[in-house]
Coordinates of C-alpha atoms in Angstrom, one line a residue:
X21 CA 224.0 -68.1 35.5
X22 CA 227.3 -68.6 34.0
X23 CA 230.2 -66.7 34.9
X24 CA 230.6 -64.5 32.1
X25 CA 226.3 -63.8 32.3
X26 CA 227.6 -62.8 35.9
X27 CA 230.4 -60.3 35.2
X28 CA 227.9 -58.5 32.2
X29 CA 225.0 -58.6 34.2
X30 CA 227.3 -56.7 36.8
X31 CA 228.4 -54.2 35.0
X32 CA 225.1 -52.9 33.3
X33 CA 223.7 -53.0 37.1
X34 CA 226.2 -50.5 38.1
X35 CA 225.1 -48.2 35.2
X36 CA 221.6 -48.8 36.6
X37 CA 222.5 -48.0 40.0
X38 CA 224.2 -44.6 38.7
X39 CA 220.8 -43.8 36.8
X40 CA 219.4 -43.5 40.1
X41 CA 221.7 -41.1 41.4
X42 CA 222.7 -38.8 38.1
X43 CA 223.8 -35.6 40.5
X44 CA 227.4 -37.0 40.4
X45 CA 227.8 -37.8 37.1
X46 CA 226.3 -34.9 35.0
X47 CA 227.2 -31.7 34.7
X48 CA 224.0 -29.9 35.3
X49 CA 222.3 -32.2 37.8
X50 CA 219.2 -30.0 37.9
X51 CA 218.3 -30.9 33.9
X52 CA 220.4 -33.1 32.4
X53 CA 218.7 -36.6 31.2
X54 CA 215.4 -35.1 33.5
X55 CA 213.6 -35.5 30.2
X56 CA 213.0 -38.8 28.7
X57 CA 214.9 -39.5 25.8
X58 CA 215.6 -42.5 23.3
X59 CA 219.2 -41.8 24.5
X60 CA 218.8 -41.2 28.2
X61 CA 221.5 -41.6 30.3
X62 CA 221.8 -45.4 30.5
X63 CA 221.9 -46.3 27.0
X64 CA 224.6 -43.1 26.5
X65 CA 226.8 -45.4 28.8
X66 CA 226.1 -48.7 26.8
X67 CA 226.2 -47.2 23.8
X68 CA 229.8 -45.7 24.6
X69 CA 231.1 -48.5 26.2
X70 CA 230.1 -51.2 23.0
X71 CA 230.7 -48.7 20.3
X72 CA 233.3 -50.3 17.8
X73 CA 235.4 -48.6 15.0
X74 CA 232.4 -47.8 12.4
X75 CA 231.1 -44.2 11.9
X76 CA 229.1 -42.9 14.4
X77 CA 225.8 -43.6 12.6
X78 CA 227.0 -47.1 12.1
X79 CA 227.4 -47.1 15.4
X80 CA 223.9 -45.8 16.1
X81 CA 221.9 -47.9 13.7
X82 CA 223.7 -51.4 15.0
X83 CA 222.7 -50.4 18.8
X84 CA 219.1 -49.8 18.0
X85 CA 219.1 -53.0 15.7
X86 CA 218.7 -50.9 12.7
X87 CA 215.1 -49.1 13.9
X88 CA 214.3 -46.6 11.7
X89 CA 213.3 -44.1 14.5
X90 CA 217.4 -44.1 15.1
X91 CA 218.5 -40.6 17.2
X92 CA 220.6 -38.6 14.9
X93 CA 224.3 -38.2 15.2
X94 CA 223.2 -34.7 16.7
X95 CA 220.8 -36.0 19.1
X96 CA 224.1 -38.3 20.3
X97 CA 226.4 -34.6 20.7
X98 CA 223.5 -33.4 22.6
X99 CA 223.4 -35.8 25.0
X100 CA 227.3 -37.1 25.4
X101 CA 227.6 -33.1 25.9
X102 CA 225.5 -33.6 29.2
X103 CA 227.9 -36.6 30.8
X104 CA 230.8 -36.1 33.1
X105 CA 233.7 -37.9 32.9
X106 CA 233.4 -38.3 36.8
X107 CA 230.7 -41.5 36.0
X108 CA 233.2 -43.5 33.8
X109 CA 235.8 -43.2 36.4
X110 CA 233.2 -44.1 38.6
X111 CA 231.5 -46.5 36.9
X112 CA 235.9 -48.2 36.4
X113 CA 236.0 -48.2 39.9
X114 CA 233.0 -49.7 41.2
X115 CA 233.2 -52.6 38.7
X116 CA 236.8 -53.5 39.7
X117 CA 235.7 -53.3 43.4
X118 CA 233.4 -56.0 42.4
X119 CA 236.1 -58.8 41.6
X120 CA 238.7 -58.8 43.7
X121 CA 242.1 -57.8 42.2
X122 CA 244.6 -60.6 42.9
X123 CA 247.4 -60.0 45.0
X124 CA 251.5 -60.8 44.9
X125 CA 252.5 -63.1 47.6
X126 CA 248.9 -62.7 49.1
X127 CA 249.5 -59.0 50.1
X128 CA 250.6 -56.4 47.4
X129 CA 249.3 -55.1 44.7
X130 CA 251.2 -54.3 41.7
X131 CA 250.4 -51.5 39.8
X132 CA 252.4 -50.1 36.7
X133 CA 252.0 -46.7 35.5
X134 CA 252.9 -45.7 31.9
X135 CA 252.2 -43.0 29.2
X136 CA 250.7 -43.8 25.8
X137 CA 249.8 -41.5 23.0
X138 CA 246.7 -41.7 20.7
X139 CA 246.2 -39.8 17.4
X140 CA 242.7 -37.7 17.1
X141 CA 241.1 -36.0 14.5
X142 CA 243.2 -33.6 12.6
X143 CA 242.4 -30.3 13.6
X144 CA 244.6 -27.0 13.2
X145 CA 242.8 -24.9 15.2
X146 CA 243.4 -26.8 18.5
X147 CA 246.8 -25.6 19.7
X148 CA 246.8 -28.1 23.0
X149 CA 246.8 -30.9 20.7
X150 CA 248.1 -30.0 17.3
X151 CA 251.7 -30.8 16.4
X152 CA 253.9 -29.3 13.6
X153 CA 255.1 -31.4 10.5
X154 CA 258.1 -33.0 11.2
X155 CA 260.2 -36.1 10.8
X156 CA 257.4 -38.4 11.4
X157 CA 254.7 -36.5 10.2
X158 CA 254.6 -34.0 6.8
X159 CA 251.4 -32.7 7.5
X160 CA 251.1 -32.4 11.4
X161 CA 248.8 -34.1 13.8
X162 CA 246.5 -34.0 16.4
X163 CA 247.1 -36.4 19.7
X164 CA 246.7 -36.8 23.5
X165 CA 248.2 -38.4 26.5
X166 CA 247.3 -40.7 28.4
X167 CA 249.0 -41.9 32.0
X168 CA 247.4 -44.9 33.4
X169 CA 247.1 -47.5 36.2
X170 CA 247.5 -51.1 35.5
X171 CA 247.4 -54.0 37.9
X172 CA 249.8 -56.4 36.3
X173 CA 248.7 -59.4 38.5
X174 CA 244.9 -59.0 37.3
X175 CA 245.7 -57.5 34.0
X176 CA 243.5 -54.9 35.1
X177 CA 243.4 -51.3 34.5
X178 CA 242.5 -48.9 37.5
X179 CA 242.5 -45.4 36.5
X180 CA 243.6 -42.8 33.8
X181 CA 244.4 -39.4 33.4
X182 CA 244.3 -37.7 29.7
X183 CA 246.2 -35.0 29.1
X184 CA 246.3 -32.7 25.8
X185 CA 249.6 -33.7 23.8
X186 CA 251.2 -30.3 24.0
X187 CA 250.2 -29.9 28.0
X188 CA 251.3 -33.1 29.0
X189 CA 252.6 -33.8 32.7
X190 CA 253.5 -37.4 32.8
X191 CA 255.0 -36.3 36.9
X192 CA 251.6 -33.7 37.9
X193 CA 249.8 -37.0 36.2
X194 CA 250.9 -40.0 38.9
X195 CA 250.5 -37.7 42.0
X196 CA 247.2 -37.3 40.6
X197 CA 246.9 -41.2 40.3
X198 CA 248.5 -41.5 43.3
X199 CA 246.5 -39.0 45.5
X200 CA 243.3 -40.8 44.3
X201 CA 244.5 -44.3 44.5
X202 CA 241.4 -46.4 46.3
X203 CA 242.0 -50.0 46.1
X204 CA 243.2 -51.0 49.7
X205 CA 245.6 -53.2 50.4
X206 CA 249.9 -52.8 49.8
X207 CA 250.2 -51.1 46.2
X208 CA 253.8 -50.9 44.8
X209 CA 253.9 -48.2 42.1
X210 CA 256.0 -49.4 39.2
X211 CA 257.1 -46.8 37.0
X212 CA 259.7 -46.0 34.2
X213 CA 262.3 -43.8 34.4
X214 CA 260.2 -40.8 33.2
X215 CA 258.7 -40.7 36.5
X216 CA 261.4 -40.5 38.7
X217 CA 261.3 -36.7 40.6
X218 CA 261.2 -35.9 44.5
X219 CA 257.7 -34.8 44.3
X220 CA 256.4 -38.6 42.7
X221 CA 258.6 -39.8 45.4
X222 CA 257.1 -37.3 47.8
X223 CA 253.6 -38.4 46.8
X224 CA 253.9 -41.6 47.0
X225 CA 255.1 -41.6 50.5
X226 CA 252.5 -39.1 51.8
X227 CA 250.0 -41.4 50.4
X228 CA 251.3 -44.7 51.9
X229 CA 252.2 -46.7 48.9
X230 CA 255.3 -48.2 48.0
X231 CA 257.0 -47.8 44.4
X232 CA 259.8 -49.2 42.2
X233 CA 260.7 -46.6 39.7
X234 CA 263.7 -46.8 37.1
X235 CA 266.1 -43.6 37.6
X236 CA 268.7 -42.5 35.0
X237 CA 273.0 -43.3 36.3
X238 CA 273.1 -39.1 36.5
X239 CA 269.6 -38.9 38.6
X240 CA 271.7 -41.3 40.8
X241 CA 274.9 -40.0 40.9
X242 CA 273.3 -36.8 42.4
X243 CA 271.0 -38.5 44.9
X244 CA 274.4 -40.1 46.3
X245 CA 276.5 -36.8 45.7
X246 CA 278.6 -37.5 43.0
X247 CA 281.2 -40.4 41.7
X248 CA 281.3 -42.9 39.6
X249 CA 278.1 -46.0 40.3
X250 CA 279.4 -49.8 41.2
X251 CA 277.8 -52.3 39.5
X252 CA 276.1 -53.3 41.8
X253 CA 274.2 -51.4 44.6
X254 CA 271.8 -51.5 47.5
X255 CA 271.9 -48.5 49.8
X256 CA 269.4 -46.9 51.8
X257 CA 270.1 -42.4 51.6
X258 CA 268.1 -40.0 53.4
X259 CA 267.9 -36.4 51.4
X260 CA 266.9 -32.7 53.1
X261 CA 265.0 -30.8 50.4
X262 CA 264.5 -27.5 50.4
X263 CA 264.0 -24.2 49.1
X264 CA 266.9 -22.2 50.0
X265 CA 270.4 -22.4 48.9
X266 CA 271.8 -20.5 51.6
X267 CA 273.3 -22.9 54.0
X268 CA 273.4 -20.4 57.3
X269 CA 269.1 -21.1 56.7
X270 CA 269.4 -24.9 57.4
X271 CA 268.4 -26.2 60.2
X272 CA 270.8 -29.3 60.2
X273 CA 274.3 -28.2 59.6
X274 CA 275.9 -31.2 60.3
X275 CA 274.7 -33.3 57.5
X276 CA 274.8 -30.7 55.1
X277 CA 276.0 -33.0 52.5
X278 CA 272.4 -34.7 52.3
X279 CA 270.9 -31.2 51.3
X280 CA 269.7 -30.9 48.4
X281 CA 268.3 -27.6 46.3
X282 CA 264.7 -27.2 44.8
X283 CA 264.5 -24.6 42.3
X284 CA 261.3 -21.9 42.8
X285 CA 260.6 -23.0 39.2
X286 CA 260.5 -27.2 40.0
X287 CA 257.0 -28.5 41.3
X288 CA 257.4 -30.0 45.1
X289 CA 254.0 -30.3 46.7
X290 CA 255.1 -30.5 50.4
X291 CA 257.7 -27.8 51.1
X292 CA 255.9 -23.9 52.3
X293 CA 256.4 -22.0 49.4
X294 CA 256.4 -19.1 52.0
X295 CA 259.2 -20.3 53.9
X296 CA 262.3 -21.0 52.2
X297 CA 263.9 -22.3 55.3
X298 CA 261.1 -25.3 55.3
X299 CA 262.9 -28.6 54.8
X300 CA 260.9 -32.2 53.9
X301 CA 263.2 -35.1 54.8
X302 CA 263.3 -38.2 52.1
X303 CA 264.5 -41.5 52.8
X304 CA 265.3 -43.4 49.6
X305 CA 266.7 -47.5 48.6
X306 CA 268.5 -47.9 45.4
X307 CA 269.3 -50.4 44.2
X308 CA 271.3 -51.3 41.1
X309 CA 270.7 -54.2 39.4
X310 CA 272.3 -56.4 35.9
X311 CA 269.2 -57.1 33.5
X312 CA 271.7 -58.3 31.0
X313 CA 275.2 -59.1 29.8
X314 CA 277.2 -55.5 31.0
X315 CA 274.0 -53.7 31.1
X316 CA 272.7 -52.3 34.7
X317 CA 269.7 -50.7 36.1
X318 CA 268.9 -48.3 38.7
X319 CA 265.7 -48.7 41.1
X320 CA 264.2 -46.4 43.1
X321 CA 262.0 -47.7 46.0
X322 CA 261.2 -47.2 49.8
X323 CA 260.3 -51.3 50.2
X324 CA 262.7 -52.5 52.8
X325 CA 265.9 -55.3 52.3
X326 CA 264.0 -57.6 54.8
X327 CA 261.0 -57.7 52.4
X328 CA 262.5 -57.1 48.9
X329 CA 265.5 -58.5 48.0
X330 CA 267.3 -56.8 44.9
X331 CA 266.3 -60.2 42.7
X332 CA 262.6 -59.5 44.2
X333 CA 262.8 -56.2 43.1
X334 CA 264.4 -57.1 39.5
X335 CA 261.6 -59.5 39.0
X336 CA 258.5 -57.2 40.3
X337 CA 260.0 -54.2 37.7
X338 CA 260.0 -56.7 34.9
X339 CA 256.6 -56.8 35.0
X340 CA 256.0 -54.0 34.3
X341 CA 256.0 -54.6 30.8
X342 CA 252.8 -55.8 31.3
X343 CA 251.0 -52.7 31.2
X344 CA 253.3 -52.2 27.6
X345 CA 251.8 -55.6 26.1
X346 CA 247.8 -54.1 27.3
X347 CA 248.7 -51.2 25.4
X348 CA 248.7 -53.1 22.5
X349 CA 245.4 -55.0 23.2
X350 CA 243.5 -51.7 24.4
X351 CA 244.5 -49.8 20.6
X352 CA 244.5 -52.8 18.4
X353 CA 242.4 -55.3 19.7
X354 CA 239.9 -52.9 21.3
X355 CA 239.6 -50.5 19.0
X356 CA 240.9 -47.3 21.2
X357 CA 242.9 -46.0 17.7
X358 CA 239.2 -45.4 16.1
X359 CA 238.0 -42.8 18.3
X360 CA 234.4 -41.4 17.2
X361 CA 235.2 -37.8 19.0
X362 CA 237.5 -34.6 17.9
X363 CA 237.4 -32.4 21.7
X364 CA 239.8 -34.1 24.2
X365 CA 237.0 -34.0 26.6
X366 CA 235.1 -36.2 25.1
X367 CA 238.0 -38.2 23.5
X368 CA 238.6 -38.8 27.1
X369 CA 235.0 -40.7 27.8
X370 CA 236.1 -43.0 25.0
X371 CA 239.5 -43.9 26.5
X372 CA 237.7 -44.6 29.7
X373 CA 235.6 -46.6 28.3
X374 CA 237.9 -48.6 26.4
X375 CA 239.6 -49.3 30.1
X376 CA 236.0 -50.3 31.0
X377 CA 235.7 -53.0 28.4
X378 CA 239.5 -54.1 28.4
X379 CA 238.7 -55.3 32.1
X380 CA 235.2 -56.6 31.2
X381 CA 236.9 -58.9 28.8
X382 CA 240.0 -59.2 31.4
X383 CA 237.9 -60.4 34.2
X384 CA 236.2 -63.1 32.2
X385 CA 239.2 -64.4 30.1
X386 CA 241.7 -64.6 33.7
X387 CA 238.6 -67.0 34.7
X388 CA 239.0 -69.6 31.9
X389 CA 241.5 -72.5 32.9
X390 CA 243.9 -74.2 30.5
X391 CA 244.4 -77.6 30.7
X392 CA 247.8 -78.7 31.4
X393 CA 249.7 -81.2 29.2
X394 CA 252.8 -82.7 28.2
X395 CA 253.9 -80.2 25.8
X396 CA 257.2 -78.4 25.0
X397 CA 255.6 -75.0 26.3
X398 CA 252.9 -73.8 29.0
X399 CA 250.1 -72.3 27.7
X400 CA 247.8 -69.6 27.7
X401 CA 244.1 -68.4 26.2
X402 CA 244.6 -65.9 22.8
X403 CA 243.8 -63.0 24.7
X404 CA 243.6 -60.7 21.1
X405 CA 240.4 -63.2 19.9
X406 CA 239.3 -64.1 23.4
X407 CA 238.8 -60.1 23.7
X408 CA 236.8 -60.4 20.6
X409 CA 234.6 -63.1 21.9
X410 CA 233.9 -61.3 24.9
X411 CA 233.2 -58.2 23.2
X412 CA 230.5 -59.5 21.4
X413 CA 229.4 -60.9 24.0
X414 CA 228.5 -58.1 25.9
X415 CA 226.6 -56.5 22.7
X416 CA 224.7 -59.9 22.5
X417 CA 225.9 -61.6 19.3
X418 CA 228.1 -64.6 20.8
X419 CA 227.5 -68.1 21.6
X420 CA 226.2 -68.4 25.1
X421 CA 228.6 -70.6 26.1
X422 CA 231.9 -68.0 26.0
X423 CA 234.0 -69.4 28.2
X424 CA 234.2 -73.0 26.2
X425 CA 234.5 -71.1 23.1
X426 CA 237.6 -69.0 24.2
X427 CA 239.2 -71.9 25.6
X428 CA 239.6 -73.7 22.2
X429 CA 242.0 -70.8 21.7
X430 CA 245.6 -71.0 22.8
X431 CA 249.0 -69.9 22.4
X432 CA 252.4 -71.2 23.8
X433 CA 254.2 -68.6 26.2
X434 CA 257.7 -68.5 25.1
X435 CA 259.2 -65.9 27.2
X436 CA 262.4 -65.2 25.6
X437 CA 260.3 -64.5 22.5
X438 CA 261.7 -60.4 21.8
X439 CA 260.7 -58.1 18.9
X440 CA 261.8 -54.5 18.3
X441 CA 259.6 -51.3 19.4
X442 CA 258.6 -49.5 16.5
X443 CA 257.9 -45.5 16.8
X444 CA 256.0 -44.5 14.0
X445 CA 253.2 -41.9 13.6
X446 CA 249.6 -43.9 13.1
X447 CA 247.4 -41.4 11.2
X448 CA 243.1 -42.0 12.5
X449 CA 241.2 -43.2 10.3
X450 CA 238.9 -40.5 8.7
X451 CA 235.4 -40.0 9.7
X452 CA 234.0 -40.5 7.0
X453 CA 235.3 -44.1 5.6
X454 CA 234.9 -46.3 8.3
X455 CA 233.5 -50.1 7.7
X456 CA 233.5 -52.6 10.7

């Protein structure tokens, strides 16, 4: 069995184990998928998890190879109605459990965490996701948020939380992440400056992982107590949080210039809201670093000087961009902009399932070696096509040998190669006019 027969044949025997145990992964355990159905609860998974940007009966008619005893688009609510959005994190987790994640400098793993948006179905009525014409967009839209784990060594993703545009929480969403993390090892958090708050930091230290998250020069300048920043830094602080601004209540007069006030109205997870003399002690690095020509950064991190040097940390955050690049790959190449559902619920199963087949194709493409040579650049597979290949390899239409086949594909890596971010609002492609 070749490699790629390996990682598909694992996958799709995780679904089958979870058939066995639906309680878990259903929302009424006592009748859902009890009865047997041309979509019972295995091929709902499959079906999901391969579905590409066509309508939904498209969609239907190409996984039952065009039968004329289809189910309906109904008899497809019915059922995805029953799932729980508990199996595809399950089903995520289990799969990357079974190939290793690769490690930095045999030990860490490194794990960025970003925010991306995608556009849904346009829908007034829906105040959580529905924004207001503006600038961007003269007729309003419809979109959620999404926070996710990605493990830039493996280019793999690990977990997800979707939140409804107007309710998002980017900070309540990575102390989620964090207080589930359950990969093992040393994982180092690397975040962008919209994360950085005492209760992420909190978290993260309650949970036993390290982080590297970017801060903002004022965020700084209060965490230090004021002045103007060098430009360069690496100083270890230790902050008193709490609750109460009256300084007879603390409990450590003498370094009353480490104190620092919580409002009643700012989330912190680990300070009695019943006693405003409690106190939670944080120890902080920072570190500030040059990323170009007159232009400096500020990290936040708890990984110590003996282990991290401030061009260690430089180099770990500018990875981070990887999770940035997957973006890319997980809305254009896998096809998470053409979303077949319109309640956030069950746009969420779609966006975890996307995360599902992004690593599917991940796991085998990493496994493919390019052959060195004397040329003017390294190289490295087309990971855009090599997705492709992959993806129809797992609904059953490519050559069997995939691995040979993505290999005739590569690109040179020229990594001073920069292009401009574009912010633009992407409208989703209707229902009804949909041809792939």
């Amino acid at each position: 069995m070749t490699f790629p027969e390996i990682v598909k044949t694992t996958l799709w025997d995780i679904i089958d184990e979870m058939s066995h145990s639906l309680s878990s992964f259903v929302k009424n355990p006592d009748k859902d998928f009890i009865r047997k159905r041309k979509l019972d609860f295995k091929k709902m998974m499959h079906l999901i998890i391969s579905m590409e940007s066509g309508s939904l009966n498209h969609e239907l008619l190409k996984f039952f190879e065009y039968d004329s005893s289809v189910p309906t688009g109904s008899a497809f609510y019915q059922q995805r109605s029953k799932l729980s959005v508990s199996a595809f994190r399950h089903l995520l987790k289990e799969f990357n459990l079974k190939f290793p994640l690769e490690k930095f400098r045999g030990k860490y793993y490194l794990i960025a965490c970003d925010g991306s948006e995608f556009n849904i179905a346009r829908n007034l009525k829906d105040a959580d996701t529905f924004h207001e014409p503006n600038g961007k967009s003269v007729s309003g839209f419809n979109m959620v948020h999404t926070i996710s784990l990605y493990e830039v060594c493996s280019k793999r993703y690990l977990d997800l939380e979707v939140q409804p545009g107007r309710l998002k929480n980017e900070f309540q969403a990575i102390c989620n992440l964090m207080d589930r993390y359950a990969y093992g090892a040393s994982p180092i958090f690397i975040a962008d400056r919209g994360f950085s708050s005492y209760n992420v930091f909190a978290h993260a230290i309650e949970n036993n992982v390290d982080f590297l998250i970017r801060a903002k020069d004022l965020n700084v300048q209060r965490f230090l107590g004021g002045g103007t920043l060098p430009d360069k830094l690496d100083t270890t602080i230790e902050l008193i949080l709490t609750r109460t601004q009256s300084k007879k209540k603390h409990k450590h007069p003498e370094k009353e210039s480490q104190y620092r006030y919580i409002g009643k109205n700012i989330a912190f997870d680990y300070l009695n809201p019943a006693d405003i003399s409690d106190e939670y002690l944080l120890k902080l690095r920072i570190v500030r670093v040059e990323v170009s020509d007159g232009v400096f950064e500020n990290i936040i991190t708890t990984l110590s000087e003996e282990d991290f040097t401030p061009d260690d940390i430089k180099y770990c955050y500018n990875l981070r961009w990887g999770i940035e690049t997957s973006f890319r790959d997980l809305k254009h190449t896998i096809g998470a902009t053409n979303l077949h559902s319109k309640k956030t619920e069950y746009v969420a199963f779609e966006l975890w399932s996307k995360l599902i087949l992004y690593n599917f194709c991940s796991i085998i493409i990493l496994h493919v070696p390019v052959k060195s040579r004397n040329r003017k650049y390294e190289y490295q597979v087309n990971f855009s096509l090599a997705m492709k290949i992959c993806f129809d390899f797992l609904r059953g239409v490519a050559p069997p040998n995939v691995e040979s086949l993505i290999s005739k594909y590569i690109l040179p890596i020229r990594p001073d190669r920069n292009y401009a971010r574009q912010h633009r609002v992407q409208k989703p492609i209707s229902f009804s006019y949909r041809f792939v």
